[in-house]
Structure formats: C-alpha cells, structure tokens
XYZ file of C-alpha atoms in Angstrom:
507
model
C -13.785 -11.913 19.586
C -15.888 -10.377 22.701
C -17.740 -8.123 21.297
C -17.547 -5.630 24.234
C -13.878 -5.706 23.454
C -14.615 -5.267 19.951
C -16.779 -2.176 20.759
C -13.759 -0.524 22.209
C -12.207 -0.615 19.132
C -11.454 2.724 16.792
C -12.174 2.533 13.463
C -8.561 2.396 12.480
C -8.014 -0.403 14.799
C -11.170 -2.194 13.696
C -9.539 -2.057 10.182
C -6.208 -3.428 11.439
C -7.698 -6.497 13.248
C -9.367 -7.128 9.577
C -6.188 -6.659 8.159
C -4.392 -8.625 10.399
C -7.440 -11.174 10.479
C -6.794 -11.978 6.549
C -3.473 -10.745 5.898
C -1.485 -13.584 8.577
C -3.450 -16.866 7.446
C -3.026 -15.978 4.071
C 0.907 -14.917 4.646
C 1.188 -18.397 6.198
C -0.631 -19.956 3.956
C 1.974 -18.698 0.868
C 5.211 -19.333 3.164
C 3.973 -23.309 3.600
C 3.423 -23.339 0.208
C 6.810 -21.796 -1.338
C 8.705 -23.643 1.864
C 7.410 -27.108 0.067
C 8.136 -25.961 -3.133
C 11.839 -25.004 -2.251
C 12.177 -28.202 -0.185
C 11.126 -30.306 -3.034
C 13.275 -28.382 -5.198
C 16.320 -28.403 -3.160
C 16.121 -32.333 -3.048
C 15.301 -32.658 -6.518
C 18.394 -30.725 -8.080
C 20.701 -32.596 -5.070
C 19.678 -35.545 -6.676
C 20.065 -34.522 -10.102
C 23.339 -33.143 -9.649
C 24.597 -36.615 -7.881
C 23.044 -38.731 -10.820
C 25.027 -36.513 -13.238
C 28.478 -37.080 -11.540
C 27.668 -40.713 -10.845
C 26.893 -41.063 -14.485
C 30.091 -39.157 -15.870
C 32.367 -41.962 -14.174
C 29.760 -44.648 -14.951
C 30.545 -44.086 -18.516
C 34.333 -42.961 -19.123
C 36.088 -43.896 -15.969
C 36.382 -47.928 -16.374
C 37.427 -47.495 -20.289
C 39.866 -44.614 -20.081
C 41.650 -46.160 -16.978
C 42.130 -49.840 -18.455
C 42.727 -48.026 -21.728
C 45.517 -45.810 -20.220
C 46.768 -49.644 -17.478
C 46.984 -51.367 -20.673
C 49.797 -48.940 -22.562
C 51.211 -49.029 -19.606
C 51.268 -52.728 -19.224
C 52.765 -53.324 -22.905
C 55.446 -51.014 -22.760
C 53.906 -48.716 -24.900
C 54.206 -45.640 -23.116
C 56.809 -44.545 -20.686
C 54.415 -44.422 -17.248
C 56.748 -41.851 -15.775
C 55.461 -39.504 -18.159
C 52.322 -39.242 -16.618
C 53.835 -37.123 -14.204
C 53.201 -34.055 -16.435
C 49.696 -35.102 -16.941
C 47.645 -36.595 -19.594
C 49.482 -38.526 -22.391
C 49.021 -37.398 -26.244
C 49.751 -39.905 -28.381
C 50.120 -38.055 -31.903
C 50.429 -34.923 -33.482
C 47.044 -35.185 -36.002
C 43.876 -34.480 -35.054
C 43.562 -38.305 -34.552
C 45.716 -38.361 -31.770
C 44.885 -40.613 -29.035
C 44.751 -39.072 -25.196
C 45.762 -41.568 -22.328
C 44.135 -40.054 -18.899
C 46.313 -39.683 -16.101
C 44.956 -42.877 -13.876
C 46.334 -41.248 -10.829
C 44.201 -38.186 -11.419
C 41.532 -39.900 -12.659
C 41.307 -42.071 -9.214
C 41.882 -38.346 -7.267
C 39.371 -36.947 -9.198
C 36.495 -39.437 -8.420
C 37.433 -39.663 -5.169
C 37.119 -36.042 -4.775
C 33.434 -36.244 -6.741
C 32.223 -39.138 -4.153
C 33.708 -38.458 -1.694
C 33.245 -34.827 -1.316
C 30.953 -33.303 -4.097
C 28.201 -36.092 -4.020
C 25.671 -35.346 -1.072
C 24.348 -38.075 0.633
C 22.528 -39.332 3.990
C 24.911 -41.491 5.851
C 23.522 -44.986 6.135
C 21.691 -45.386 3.433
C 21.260 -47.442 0.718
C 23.528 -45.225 -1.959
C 25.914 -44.302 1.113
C 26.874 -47.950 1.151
C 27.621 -48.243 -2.412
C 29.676 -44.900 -2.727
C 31.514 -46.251 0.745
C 32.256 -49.412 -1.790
C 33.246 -46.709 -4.723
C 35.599 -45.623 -2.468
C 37.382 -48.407 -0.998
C 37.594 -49.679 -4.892
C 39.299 -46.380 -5.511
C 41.973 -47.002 -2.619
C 42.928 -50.373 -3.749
C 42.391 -49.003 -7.760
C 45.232 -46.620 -6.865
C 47.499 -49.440 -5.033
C 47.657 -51.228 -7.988
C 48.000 -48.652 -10.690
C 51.311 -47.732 -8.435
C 52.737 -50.946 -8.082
C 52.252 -51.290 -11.976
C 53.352 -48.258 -12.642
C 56.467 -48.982 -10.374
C 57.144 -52.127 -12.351
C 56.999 -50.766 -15.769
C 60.250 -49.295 -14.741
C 61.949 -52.682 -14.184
C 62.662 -55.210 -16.296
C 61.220 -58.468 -15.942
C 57.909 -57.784 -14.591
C 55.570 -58.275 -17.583
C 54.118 -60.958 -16.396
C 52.811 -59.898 -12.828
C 51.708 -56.509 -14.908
C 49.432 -58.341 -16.755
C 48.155 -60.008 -13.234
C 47.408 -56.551 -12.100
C 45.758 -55.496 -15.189
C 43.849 -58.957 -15.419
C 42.438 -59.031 -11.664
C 43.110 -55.977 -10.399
C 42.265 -53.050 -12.302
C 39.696 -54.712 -14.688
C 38.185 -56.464 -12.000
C 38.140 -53.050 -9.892
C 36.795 -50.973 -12.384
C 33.897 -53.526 -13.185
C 33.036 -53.622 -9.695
C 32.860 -50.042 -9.815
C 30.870 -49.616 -12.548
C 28.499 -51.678 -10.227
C 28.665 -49.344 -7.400
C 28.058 -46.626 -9.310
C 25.137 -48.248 -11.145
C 23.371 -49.559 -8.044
C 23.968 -46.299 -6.652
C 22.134 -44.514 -9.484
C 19.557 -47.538 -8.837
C 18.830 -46.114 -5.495
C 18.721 -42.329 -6.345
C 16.029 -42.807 -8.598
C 14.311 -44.862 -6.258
C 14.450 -41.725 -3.492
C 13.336 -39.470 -6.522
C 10.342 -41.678 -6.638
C 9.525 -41.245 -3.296
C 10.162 -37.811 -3.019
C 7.508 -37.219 -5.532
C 5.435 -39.649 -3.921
C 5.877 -37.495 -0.493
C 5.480 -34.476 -2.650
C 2.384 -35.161 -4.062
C 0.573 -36.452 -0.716
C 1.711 -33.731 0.995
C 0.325 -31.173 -1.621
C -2.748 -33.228 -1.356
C -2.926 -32.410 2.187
C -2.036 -28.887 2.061
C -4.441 -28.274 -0.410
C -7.145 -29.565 1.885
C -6.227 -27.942 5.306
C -5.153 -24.686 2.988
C -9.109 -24.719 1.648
C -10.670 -25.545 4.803
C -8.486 -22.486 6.295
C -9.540 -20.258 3.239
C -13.135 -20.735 3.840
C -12.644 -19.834 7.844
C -10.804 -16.664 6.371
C -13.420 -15.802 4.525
C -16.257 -16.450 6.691
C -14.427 -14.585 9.289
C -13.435 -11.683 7.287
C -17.131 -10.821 5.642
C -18.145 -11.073 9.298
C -15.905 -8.425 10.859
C -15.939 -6.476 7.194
C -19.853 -6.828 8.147
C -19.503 -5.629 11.700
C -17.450 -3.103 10.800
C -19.570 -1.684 7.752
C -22.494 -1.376 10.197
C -20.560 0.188 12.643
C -20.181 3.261 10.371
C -22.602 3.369 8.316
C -25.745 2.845 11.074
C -24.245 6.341 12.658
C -23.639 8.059 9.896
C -27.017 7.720 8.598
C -28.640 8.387 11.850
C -26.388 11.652 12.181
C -27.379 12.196 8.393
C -30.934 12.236 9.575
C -30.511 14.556 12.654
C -28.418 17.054 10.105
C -31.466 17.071 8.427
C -33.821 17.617 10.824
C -31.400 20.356 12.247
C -31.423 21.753 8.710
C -35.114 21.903 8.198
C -35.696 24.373 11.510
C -35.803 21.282 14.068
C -33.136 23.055 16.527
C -33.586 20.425 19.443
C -32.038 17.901 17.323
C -28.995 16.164 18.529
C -26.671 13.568 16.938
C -26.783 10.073 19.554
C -23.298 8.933 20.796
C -22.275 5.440 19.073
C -19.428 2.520 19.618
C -16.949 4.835 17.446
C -15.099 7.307 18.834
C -14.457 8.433 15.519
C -18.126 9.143 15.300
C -18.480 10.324 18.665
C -16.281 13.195 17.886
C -18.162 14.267 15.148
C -21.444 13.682 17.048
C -20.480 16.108 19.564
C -19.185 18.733 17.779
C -22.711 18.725 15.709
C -24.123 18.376 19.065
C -22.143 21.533 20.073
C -22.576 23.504 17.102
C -26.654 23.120 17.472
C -26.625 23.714 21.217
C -24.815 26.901 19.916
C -27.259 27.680 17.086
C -30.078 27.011 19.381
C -28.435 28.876 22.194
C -27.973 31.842 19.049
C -31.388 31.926 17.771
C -32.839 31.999 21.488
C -30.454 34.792 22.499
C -31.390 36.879 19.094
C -35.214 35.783 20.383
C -34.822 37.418 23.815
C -32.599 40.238 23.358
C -33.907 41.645 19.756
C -30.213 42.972 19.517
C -29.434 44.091 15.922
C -31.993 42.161 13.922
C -29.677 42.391 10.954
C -26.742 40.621 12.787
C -29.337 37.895 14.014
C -30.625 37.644 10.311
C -26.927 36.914 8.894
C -26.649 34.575 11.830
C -29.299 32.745 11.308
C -28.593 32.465 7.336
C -24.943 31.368 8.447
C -25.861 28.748 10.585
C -28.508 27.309 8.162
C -26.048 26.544 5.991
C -23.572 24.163 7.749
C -26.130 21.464 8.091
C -26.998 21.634 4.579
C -23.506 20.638 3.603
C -23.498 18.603 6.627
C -26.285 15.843 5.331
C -25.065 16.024 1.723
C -21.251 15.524 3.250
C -22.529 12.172 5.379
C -24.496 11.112 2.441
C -21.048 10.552 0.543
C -19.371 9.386 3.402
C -21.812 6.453 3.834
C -21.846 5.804 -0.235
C -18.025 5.597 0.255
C -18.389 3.312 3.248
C -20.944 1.248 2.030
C -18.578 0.615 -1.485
C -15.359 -0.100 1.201
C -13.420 2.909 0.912
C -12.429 3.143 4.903
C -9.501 5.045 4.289
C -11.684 7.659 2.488
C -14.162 7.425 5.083
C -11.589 7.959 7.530
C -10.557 10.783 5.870
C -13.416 13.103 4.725
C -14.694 12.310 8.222
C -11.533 14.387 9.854
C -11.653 16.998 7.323
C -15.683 17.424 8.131
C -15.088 17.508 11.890
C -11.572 20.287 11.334
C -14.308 21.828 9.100
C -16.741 22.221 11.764
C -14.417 22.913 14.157
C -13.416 26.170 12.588
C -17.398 26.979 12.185
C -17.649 26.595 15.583
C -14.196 28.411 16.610
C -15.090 27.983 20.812
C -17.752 30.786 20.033
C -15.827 33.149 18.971
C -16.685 35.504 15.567
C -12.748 35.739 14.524
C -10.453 33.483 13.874
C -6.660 33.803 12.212
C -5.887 33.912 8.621
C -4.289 30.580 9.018
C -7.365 29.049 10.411
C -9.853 30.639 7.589
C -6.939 28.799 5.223
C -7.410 25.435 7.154
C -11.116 26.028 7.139
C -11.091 26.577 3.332
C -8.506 23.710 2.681
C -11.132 20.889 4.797
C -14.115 22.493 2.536
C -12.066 21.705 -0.500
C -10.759 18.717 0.065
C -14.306 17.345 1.030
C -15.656 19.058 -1.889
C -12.699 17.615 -4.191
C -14.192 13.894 -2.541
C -17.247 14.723 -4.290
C -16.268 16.266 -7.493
C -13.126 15.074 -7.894
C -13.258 14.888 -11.645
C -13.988 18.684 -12.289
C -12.640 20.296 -8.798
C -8.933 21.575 -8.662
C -7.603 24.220 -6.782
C -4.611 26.114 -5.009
C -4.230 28.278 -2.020
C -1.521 31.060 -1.176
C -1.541 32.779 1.475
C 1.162 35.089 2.582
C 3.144 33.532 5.843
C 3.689 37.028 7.210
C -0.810 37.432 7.690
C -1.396 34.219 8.589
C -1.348 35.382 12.855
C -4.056 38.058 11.803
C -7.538 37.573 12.830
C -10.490 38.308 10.961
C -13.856 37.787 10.705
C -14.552 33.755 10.507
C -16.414 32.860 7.328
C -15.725 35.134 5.086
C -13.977 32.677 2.264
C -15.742 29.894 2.265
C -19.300 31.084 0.882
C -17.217 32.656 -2.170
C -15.565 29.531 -2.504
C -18.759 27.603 -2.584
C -19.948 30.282 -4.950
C -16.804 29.748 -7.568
C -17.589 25.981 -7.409
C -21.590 25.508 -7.272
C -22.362 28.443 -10.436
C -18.885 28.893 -12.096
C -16.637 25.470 -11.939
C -19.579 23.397 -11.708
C -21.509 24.815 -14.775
C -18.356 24.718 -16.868
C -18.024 21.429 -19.077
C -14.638 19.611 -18.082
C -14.649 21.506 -14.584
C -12.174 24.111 -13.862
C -9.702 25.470 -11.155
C -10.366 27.695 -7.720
C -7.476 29.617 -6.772
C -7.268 31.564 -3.301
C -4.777 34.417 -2.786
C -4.027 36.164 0.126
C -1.520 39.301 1.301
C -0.916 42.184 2.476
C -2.292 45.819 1.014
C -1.752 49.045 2.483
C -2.911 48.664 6.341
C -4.926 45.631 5.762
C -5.095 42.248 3.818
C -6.661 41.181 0.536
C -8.386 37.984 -0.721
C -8.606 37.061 -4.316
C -10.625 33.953 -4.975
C -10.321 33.377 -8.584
C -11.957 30.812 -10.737
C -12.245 29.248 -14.758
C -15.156 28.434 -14.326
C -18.090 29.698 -16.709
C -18.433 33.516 -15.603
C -20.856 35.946 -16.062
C -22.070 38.111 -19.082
C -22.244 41.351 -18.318
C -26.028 42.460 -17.474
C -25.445 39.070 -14.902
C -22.623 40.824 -13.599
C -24.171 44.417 -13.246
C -27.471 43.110 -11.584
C -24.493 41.162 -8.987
C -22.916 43.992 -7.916
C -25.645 46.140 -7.293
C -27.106 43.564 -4.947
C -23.336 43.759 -3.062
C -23.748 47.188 -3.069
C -26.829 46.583 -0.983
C -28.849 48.971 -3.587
C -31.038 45.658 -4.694
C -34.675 45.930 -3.134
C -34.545 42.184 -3.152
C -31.022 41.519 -1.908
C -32.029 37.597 -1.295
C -33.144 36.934 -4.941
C -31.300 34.679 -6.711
C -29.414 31.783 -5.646
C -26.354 32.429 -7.484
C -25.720 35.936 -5.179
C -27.124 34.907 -1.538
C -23.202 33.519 -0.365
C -21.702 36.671 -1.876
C -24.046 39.013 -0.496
C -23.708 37.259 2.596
C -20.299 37.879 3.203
C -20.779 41.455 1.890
C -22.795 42.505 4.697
C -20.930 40.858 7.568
C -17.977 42.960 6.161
C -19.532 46.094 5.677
C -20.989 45.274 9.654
C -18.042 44.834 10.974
C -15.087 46.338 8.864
C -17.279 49.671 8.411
C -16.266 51.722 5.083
C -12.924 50.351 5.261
C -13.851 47.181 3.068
C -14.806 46.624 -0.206
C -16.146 43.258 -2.176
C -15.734 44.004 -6.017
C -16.694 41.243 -9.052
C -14.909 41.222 -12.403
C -16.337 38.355 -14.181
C -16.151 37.825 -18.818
C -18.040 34.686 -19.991
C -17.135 32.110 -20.412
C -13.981 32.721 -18.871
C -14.154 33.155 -15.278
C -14.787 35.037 -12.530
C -12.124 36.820 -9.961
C -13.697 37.868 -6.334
C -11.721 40.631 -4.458
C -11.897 40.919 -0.516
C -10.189 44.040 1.022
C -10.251 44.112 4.617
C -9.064 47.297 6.188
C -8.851 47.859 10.036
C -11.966 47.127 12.100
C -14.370 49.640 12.589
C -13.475 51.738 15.634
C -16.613 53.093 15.916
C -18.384 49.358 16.280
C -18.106 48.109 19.933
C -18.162 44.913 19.429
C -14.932 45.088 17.702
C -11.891 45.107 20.273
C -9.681 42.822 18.767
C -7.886 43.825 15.574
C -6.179 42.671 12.212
C-alpha cells in the first residue's frame, strides 16, 4: 500500500485494512478447502450409492427371476397369479417366495435407469444402456411365456424362452452389471488419485499464501503499533514536562487523527494553563483563586502521563480496541476540564466527567475498582462549579478503595435538597479511625495552620475552598468515615453567593 495513503488512515480504519488484510485470504483459504472436501465427498457417496444398487441386482436379480421363469415354465404355478404380486408357496416358515418378474424387471429399470447417476458416454453409461436394453427384451419374453402358460401345448417353446432367452438375458446382465461395477471402482480410483494431487497442490499454494499473510500482517500490525505508540509516548513526555512546571510544552501533531485530537486538546488545555498562570502573574487578582488554580491545573497532567503510560502498555500488548477506547474517554475527560473556559458546567457534564475518570481508572484497576452513579434527571440542566467530584472521587479510590485488600465500590449520588443539590460520594473502602477523621475535618474547616499537609486531604480540601469561594456560607463539605468500613463524603451546594461578582449564572 502507498504509504501516503496509508497515513490518511484512522486508527479504526488502519485496524480494518488488518482485519480485512488476514481475515479474506484466510476465509478463502477455508472455503477452497471445505469446497474440495464436499466435492470429493459428493462424488464419493454418488459412487457408493450406485455400487450398492448395482450390487443388489448383481446378486438376487438373475436367481430369483429364472427361479420364479422356471415355475412358470413347468406348470407349477398359475402365472396369472402374479398379478396380485409376489407368489408364496407354503404356509410354514419354510415357505418359498417366487418374485414378481414383471416387477422385478420395473424395478431395475427404475434403479438404472433413474436412481443410478451417471455421466452420459462413459464407460459405465454404456453398460447400464446394455442393462437396459436386456431389461426390454427380459420383459418381452417373460410376457410371451407368461402368455403361453395359459395355453396348452406350448411347453416346448417355454422351455426355448427359458433356455435362450431369459437365462441367457440374465447372464448377460449379470455382465453388465459387473463390468459396470468394474468401471466405478476404476473412477473411485481416480477420484482419489485427483483428490490427493490436488490436496498436494493446495497445500503448497495454501502455505506459500500463509506465509505472504503473515509477512504482510506483522508488517501493517508493525506499522500500525508504531503509529500509536511513537505519539503516545512523545505526548507522554510533553505531559510530563507540562507536569513538572515546563508550561511552553506542547504535544506535536502526528499521522492519527485520533491522536491529533488528543494532541490539541492538551495543546489547548496548556495554552490555557499558561494563558492562567500569566494572567494570575499580571493581574495579582485574588491570590487565593490563582493558588487553587494553579493546584487544579497541576493535577490533570499528572493523571495525564500515568493515563498514556497505560495506554501505550495496552497498545504495545495489542489491545486496539482498549486503546481506542481509554483514548476517547481521556480526551471527553479533558474536554470537560477544559469546558471552552468556562468555571461551570451542568450536573450532567460533572456526571460525564466523573463517568470518563472512572472508566479510565476502572482500565487500570480493574480488579479492585467498581462503582455506580445516580444522579437525579430533574438536576442534571443545573450548573455548578466544574470539578468539584472528581478530586473526592480520586480521594475514595487512591486512600480508601485502593488501601482496602480485595478493592471495594465508589458510589456517587446526586439530588435535590431544599433550594440546592447534594452529592454523596460514598465508598467501602478502608476508612478512617477517628483521630484521622477529626484532624480531616478541621483542615476542611480551614482551621488547620497547615491546610496542605498530608496527601490523603489536599483533593478534599481542594474542593472545600473553591466551594466556600464561590457558594459563600451556603455550602457545606462534611466527612463521616468508621474503619475499616468506609467513608461517605457529603457536598451541599446552596445558591451562589450573591454577594460574589463573579457569580452571575446560577444553580
């Protein structure tokens, strides 16, 4: 393939030519393979099936119809009583049976003429050809014997027609039917002759073919590999460099557009972090909204270069479709963080926001991490302050689920209470004892001297003061917490703070 067409490609589609690169040889591959085998198979049990009629007259025809002539030719039997059918001669179990010689000759006629497949022309065609003409001229004479068993007088020419007719007829029959079977086993012979020098073939072109497959397949898997996983580590590094205080750090644009996207909302969130610190820089506006700020945006590409570093373990062990995956969820997460700008956001954005942190998060810890999120429909239009969840969230998992042995369960709530709304985010995770708990609350409280001690608090306390900044008195972050058992966190958000300014939209 060109590979400035192949640079074109999305990742999806890059996955579906590599799909469609294995998948169709190997489909046709499979078809020539069971076509053969039915082929051979059909011919086989056609043959079989001709062999076994050919055989059942071969064996009982020419005895039971000179048996049955013969009765008839001493006066035995009355012929007309063939009429009815078969003849039972005797009422023990010894009885003898004398076969109706007209159905007999209907019969194989019927079977050669009709049931027996065969290729006009042939060898075998020939002989059942001569089956049948002996079965035209068997049944002329069985009539005209038949006819003269009825008259007097004709013993003589009976035993004519039993002498040169019908034993004559049904020994050159019996040749027929045994050259014929001569010839079917010959075709058998070279059917499996054709079979095997065709399998011999197939097996050659069908390795030869395999080995293009796979050289061609680890090539594009190759391409395709590097294609995601040379970007994402780049991007990995500029997260990092972004993350350690380098703010002119930007993410380079790549073949993927899958990539790109991300790229450029990183890109976009650091112009805006840059364009945030410089603003706070010139302006000296309310150093304690720049300090949250700043302590906000320092945490995105934290999670950022630990989020790419299990994307590219997952794309370097093959998962694409997880890849694919935690790669939208990380750019919907970002896109929430970044929000256009703005500090508020609806309800059912912080929920989409919380629901991409999870489900990346889940990627990652998937054998500890559950959770469950219910928000009321009827708040999900209101807006409120972006980022308040998602640092509680990260606090239930990193020092409660995390720290628990067998993991645990996050559960967000969300509804309505009195003229505002209220967030639980509730977790089994380990908890707190209760001098853990007392020294936590104080610092929410904002009556610690040291209110960024501690790891375990810094989200929490976070979120506590961008409340209390912009929801006034009117909210309220509370802890109840038993070890060992879990920990519940309680958000209640009244109306914004009329007094604030900044504050002209409300919940």
């Amino acid at each position: 393939m060109n590979r400035k067409k192949f640079r074109k490609l999305t990742l999806k589609m890059r996955l579906s030519l590599l799909l469609f690169v294995i998948a169709i040889p190997l489909t046709f591959m499979i078809l020539e393979i069971l076509s053969m085998i039915q082929n051979y198979s059909d011919s086989y049990n056609r043959i079989m099936l001709n062999l076994k009629i050919a055989n059942e007259y071969n064996i009982t025809f020419k005895e039971d119809m000179e048996y049955s002539m013969y009765r008839v030719m001493i006066g035995l039997i009355d012929a007309s009583e063939f009429e009815d059918g078969d003849i039972v001669e005797g009422t023990t179990v010894y009885a003898t049976v004398l076969k109706n010689p007209i159905s007999m000759i209907d019969s194989a006629r019927y079977a050669f003429g009709s049931t027996i497949e065969r290729v006009p022309g042939t060898d075998g065609d020939i002989k059942i050809r001569g089956i049948l003409s002996c079965l035209d001229t068997l049944e002329t004479a069985v009539n005209r014997m038949i006819e003269n068993s009825a008259m007097p007088g004709t013993y003589d020419e009976n035993v004519s027609i039993w002498e040169n007719d019908i034993k004559g007829l049904c020994s050159m029959m019996q040749e027929y039917i045994t050259q014929y079977t001569y010839y079917e086993l010959v075709h058998m012979e070279e059917l499996q002759k054709d079979l095997e020098a065709r399998t011999k073939q197939n097996i050659e072109i069908f390795i030869v073919l395999l080995l293009g497959i796979l050289a061609l397949g680890f090539s594009l898997s190759t391409m395709i590999t590097k294609s995601v996983t040379i970007p994402i580590h780049s991007l990995q590094k500029t997260a990092q460099r972004l993350g350690s205080g380098e703010l002119k750090a930007r993410a380079e644009m790549y073949e993927l557009e899958e990539i790109n996207v991300l790229a450029r909302t990183f890109n976009k969130m650091s112009d805006e972090i840059a364009e945030l610190m410089e603003k706070t820089k010139q302006e000296q506006i309310n150093l304690r909204e720049a300090e949250l700020k700043l302590l906000q945006a320092q945490i995105n590409p934290h999670f950022l270069y630990n989020t790419l570093d299990s994307i590219v373990w997952m794309a370097e062990g093959g998962n694409s479709r997880q890849v694919v995956e935690m790669t939208t969820d990380l750019s919907d997460f970002f896109r929430t963080v970044l929000s256009g700008g703005n500090d508020y956001i609806t309800i059912a954005e912080e929920e989409g926001h919380i629901r991409s942190y999870l489900k990346i998060q889940r990627s990652r810890y998937e054998d500890i991490l559950d959770y469950d999120i219910d928000i009321e429909p009827a708040i999900k239009d209101r807006m409120i302050l972006k980022m308040i969840l998602q640092p509680i969230v990260e606090n239930a998992l990193y020092h409660g689920i995390k720290n628990k042995r067998g993991g645990g369960k996050i559960t967000i709530r969300g509804y309505a209470a009195d003229d505002g709304v209220l967030f639980e985010v509730e977790d089994n995770g380990s908890g707190m004892d209760a001098e853990t708990l007392a020294v936590l609350r104080k610092k929410l409280q904002g009556r610690d001297d040291q209110p960024n001690s501690g790891k375990n608090s810094f989200g929490m306390y976070n979120v506590a003061q961008r409340i209390r900044m912009y929801y006034g008195s009117r909210s309220d972050i509370t802890v109840t917490s038993q070890k060992g058992i879990g920990t519940c966190v309680r958000i209640c958000l009244g109306r914004f703070d009329e007094t604030n300014p900044k504050n002209t939209e409300k919940i």
